[in-house]
Coordinates of C-alpha atoms and ligand atoms in Angstrom, one line a residue:
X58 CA 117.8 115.8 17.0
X59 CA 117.0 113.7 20.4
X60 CA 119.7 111.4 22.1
X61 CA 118.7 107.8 23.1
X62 CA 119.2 106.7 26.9
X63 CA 117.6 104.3 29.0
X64 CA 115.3 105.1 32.0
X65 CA 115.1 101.5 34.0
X66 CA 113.7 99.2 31.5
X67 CA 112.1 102.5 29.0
X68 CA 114.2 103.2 26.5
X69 CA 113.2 107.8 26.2
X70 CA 114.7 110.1 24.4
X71 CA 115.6 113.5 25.6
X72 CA 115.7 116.5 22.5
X73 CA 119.1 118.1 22.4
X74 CA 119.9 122.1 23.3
X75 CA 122.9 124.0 23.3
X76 CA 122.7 126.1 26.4
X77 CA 125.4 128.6 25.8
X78 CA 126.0 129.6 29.1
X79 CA 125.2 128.8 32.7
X80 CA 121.3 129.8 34.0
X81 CA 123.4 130.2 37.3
X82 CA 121.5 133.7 38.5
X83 CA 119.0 130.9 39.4
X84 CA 120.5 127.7 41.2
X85 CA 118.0 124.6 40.1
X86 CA 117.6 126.2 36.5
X87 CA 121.1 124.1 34.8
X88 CA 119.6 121.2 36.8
X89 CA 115.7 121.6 35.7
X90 CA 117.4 121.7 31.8
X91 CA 120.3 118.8 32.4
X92 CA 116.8 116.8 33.4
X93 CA 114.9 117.2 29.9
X94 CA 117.2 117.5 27.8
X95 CA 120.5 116.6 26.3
X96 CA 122.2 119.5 27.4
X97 CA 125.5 120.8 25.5
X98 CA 127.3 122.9 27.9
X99 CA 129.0 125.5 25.7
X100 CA 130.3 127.5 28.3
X101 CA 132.1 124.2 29.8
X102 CA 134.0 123.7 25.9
X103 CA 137.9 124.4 26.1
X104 CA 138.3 124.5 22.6
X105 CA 135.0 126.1 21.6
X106 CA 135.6 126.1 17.8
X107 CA 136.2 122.3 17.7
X108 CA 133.2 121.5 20.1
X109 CA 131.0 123.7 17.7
X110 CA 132.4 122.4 14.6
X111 CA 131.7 118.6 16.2
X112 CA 128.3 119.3 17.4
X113 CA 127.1 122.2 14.9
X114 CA 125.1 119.9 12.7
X115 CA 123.1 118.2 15.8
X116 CA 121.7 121.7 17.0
X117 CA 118.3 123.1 16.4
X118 CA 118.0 124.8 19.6
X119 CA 119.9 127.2 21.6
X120 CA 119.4 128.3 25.6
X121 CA 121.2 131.5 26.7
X122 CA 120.4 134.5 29.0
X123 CA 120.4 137.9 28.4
X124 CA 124.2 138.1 29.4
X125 CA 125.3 135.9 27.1
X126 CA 123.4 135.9 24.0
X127 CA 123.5 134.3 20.8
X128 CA 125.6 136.5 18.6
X129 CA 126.3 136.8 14.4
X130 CA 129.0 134.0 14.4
X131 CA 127.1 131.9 17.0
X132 CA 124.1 131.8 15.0
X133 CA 126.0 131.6 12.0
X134 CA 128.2 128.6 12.8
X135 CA 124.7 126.6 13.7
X136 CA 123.3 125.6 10.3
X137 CA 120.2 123.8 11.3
X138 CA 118.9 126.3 14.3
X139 CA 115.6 126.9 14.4
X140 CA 115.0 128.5 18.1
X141 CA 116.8 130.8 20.4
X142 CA 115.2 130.4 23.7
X143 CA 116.8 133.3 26.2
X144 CA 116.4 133.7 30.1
X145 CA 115.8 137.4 30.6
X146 CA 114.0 140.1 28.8
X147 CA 117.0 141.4 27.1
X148 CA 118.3 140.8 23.7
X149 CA 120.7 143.2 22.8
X150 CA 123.1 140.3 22.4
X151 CA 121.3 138.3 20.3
X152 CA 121.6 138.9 16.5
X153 CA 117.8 139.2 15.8
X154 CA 118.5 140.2 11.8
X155 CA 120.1 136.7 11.5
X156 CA 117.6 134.9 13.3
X157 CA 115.0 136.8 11.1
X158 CA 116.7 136.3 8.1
X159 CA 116.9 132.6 8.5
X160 CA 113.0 132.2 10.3
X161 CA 114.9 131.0 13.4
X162 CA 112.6 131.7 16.4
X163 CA 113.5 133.5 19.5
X164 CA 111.7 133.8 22.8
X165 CA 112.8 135.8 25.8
X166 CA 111.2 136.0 29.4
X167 CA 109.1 139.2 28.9
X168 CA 106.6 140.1 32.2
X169 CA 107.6 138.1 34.2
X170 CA 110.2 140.3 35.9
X171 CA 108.6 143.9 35.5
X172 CA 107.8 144.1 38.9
X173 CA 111.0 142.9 40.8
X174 CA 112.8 145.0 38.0
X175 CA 110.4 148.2 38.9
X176 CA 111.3 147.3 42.5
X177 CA 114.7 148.0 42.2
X178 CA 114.8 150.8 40.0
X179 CA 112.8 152.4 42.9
X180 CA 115.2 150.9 45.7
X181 CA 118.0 152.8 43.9
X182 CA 115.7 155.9 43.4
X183 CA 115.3 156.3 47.1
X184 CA 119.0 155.2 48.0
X185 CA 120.4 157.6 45.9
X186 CA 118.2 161.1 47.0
X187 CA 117.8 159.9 50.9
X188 CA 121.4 158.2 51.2
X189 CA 120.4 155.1 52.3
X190 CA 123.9 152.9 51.6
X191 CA 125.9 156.0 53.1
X192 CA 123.9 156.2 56.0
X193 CA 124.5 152.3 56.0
X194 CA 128.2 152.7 55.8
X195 CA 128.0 156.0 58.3
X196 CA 126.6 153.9 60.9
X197 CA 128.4 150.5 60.2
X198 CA 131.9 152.5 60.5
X199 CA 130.8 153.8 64.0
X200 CA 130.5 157.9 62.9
X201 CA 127.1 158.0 64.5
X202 CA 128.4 156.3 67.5
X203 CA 131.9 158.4 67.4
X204 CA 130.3 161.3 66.6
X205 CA 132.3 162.0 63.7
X206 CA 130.8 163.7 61.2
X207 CA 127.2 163.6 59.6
X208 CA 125.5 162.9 57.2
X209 CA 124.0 165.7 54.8
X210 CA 120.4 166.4 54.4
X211 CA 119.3 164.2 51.5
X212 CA 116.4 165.1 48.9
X213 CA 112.7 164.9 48.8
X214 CA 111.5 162.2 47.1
X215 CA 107.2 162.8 47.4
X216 CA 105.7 165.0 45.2
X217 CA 108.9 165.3 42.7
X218 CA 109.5 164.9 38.9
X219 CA 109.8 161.2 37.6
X220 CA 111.2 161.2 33.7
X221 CA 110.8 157.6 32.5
X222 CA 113.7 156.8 29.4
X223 CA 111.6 153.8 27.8
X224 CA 107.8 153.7 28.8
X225 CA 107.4 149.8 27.9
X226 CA 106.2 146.7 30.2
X227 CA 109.2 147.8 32.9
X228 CA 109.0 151.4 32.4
X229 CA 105.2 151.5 33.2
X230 CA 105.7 149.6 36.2
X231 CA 108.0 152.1 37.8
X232 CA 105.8 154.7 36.6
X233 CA 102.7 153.4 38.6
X234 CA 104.9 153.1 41.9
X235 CA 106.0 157.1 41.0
X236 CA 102.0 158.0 41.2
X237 CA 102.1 156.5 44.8
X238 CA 104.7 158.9 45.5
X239 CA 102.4 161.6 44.2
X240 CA 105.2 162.3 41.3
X241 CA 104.5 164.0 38.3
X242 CA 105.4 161.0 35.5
X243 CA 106.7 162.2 32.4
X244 CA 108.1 159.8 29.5
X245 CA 110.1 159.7 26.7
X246 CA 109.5 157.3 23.8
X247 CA 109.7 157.1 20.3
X248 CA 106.6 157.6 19.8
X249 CA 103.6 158.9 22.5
X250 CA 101.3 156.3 23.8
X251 CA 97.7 157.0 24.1
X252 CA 96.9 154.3 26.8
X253 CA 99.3 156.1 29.4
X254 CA 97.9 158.5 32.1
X255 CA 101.2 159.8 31.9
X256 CA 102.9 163.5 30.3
X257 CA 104.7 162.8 26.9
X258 CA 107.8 164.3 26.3
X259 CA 109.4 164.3 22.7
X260 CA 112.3 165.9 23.5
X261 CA 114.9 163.5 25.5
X262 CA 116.9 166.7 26.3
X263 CA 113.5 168.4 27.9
X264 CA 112.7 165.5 30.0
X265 CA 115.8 165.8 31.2
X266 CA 115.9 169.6 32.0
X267 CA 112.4 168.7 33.9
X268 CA 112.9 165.7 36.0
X269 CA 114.7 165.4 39.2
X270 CA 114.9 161.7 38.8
X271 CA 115.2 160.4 35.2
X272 CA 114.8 156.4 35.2
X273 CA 116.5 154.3 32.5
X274 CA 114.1 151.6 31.1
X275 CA 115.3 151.2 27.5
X276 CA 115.9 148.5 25.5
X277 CA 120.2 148.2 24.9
X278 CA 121.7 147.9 21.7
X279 CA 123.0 149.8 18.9
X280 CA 119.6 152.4 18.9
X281 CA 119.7 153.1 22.5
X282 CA 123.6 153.4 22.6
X283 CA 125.2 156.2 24.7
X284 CA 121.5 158.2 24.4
X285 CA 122.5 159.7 27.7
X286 CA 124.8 161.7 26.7
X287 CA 127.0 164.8 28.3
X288 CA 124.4 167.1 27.2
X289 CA 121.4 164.9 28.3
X290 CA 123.1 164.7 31.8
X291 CA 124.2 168.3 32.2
X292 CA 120.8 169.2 32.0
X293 CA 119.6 166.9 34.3
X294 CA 122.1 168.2 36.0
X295 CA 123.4 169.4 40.0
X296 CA 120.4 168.5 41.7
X297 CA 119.0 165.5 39.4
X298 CA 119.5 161.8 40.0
X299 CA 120.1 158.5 37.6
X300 CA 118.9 155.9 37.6
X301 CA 119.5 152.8 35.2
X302 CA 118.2 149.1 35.6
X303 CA 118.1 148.7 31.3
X304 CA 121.6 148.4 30.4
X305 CA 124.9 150.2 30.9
X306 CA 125.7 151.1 26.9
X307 CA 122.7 153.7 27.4
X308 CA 124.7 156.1 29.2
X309 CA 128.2 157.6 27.9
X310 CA 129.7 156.1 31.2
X311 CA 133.3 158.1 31.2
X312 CA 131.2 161.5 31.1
X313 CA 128.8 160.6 33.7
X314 CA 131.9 159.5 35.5
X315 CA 133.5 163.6 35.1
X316 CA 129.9 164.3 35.6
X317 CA 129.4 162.3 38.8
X318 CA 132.7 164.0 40.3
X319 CA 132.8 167.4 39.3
X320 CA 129.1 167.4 40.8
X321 CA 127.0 168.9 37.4
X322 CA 125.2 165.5 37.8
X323 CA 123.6 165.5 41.4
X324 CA 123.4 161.7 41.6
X325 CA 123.2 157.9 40.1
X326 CA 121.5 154.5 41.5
X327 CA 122.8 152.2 38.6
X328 CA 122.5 148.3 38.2
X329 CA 124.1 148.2 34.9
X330 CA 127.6 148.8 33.4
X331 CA 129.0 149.6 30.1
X332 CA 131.7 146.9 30.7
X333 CA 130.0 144.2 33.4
X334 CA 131.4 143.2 36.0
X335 CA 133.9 146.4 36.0
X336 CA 132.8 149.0 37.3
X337 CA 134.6 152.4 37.4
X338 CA 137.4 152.7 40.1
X339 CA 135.6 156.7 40.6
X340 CA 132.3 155.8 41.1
X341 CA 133.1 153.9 44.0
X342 CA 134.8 156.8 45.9
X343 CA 131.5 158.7 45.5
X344 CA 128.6 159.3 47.9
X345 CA 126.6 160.1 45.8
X346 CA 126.0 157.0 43.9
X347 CA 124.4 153.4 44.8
X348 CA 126.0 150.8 43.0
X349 CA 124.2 147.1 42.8
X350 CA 125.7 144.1 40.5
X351 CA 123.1 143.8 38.0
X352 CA 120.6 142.1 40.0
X353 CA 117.4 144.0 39.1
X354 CA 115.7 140.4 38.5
X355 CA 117.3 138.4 41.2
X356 CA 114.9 137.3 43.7
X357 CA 113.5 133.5 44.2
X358 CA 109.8 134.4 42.9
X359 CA 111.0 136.0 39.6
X360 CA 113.9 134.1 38.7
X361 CA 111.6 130.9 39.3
X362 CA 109.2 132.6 36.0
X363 CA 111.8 133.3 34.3
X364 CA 113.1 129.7 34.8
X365 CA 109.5 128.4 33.7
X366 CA 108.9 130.9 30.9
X367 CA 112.2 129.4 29.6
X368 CA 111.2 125.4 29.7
X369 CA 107.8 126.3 28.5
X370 CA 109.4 128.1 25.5
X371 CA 111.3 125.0 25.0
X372 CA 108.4 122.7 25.7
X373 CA 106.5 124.1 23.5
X374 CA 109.1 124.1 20.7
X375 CA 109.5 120.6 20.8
X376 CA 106.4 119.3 21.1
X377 CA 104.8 121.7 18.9
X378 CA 107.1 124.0 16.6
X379 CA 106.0 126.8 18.4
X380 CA 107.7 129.5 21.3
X381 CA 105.2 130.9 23.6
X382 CA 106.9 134.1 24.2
X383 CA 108.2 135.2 21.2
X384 CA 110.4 138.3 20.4
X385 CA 110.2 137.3 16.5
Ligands
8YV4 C1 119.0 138.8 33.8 C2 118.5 140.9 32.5 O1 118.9 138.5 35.2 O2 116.5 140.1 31.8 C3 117.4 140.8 31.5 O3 117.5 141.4 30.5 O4 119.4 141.7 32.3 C4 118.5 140.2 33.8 O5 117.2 140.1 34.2 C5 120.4 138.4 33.6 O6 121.2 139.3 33.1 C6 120.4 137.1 32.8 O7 121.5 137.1 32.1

């Protein structure tokens, strides 16, 4: 449904969205969106039930991110939907049985942020075995200059064990950095992949036992839910390190919390929480674990793509029924 306004003497007419919640991890994208379309700010609604219940009718398309989603009573309250257009490469908050049920589409941002995304799964790799935000902290406090205290040696990274939890578009991409750290890249998916130079491991529990650094790069969700486990983590164990840039339900966080502190899990770099933005009080009394805000996309170059893969999903919707990027 398009709203009518008037652009000096053109009368033009800008197709309506509901954008569920602010594109703000990227400051021109609200902007870039207020400028195409009739934008319903969601997010903005005090009473949300009324505002839906008012505009419900009007709504064929919905803009969200990976943080907020489009959930079973979202999609359900929006009779006339016909496209979920998200800014991320996550869904796990968007209700794809619905949307498949009633032939809604729904595109994400896929690609566009393996890179950045492999980036800092690798930042928090290295932070984590050589140190990097203690030593930051160690020298910021003045104990280098004071000479109080050291730091401990830290672990080799080169020539080490890389176990990759989800081999997809991400999960290859830190994969290929691992082989210019001369690692030995194993993988655990459902199923092998015979396009991969890399060794297949069935077993999530083996991988585990054989990797100093295992590397979360799941999807989220209800199938991937607490997969690292208390057992998974034990034998990963004293000496191993993880790592997690897919999302915090993955990991069973209160045991990797005991795990973290009693010291039978060596180590964790983790961008993602179970409950975002809190992040456990323990963890961030320990050394031994880098902690960064969910930010694994956030630079200018990708969060521009992800920006554009978003208005060409929508572009494309309007002018031509079609998503570019689809997930269904
Ligand atoms: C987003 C993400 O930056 O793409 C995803 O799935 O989690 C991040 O890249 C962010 O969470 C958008 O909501």
């Amino acid at each position: 449904m398009n709203a009518t306004y008037h652009s000096g003497s053109n009368t033009m007419t800008k197709p309506l969205i509901l954008q569920i919640g602010s594109f703000n991890g990227h400051a021109p994208a609200d902007g870039e969106l207020a400028e195409r379309y009739e934008v319903l700010e969601y997010w903005k609604a005090t009473d949300k039930v009324a505002f839906l219940r008012e505009h419900a009718n009007r709504i064929e398309v919905v803009a969200t991110t990976a943080n907020f989603g489009c959930g079973t009573e979202m999609i359900a309250a929006l009779p006339k939907l016909r496209a979920i257009c998200t800014w991320g490469v996550g869904y796990d908050k968007i209700d794809l049985e619905s949307a498949a049920t009633r032939k809604i589409l729904v595109s994400n941002t896929p690609d566009v942020l393996n890179d950045c995304v492999a980036d800092i799964a690798w930042g928090l790799l290295l932070a984590c075995a050589r140190d990097i935000g203690w030593g930051d902290r160690f020298v910021r406090e003045n104990h280098w200059e004071n000479k109080t205290g050291h730091l401990p040696l830290g672990a080799r990274v080169s020539g080490k064990k890389l176990g990759i939890v989800g081999l997809g578009r991400i999960g290859e991409a830190i994969a290929r950095r691992g082989l210019g750290f001369d690692m030995q890249v194993s993988y655990h998916n459902r199923n092998a992949r015979a396009d991969v130079p890399y060794t297949y491991q069935a077993s999530l529990l083996e991988l585990a036992r054989d990797s100093d650094f295992m590397v979360l790069a799941t999807v989220g969700g209800a199938s991937t839910k607490h997969l690292i486990n208390e057992e998974i983590m034990r034998a990963l164990g004293p000496e191993g390190r993880l790592i997690n840039i897919a999302r915090g339900s993955v990991i069973d966080e209160p045991a990797m919390v005991r795990l973290l502190v009693s010291g039978e899990l060596g180590g964790a770099g983790l961008d993602v929480f179970e409950d975002e933005p809190k992040v456990p009080d323990q963890l961030k009394t320990l050394n031994s674990v880098v902690l960064m805000p969910h930010v694994a996309s956030a630079t200018h170059e990708t969060r521009r793509a992800m920006t554009d893969c978003v208005l060409e999903n929508l572009h494309s919707f309007f002018t031509q029924g079609k998503i570019v990027t689809p997930i269904i």
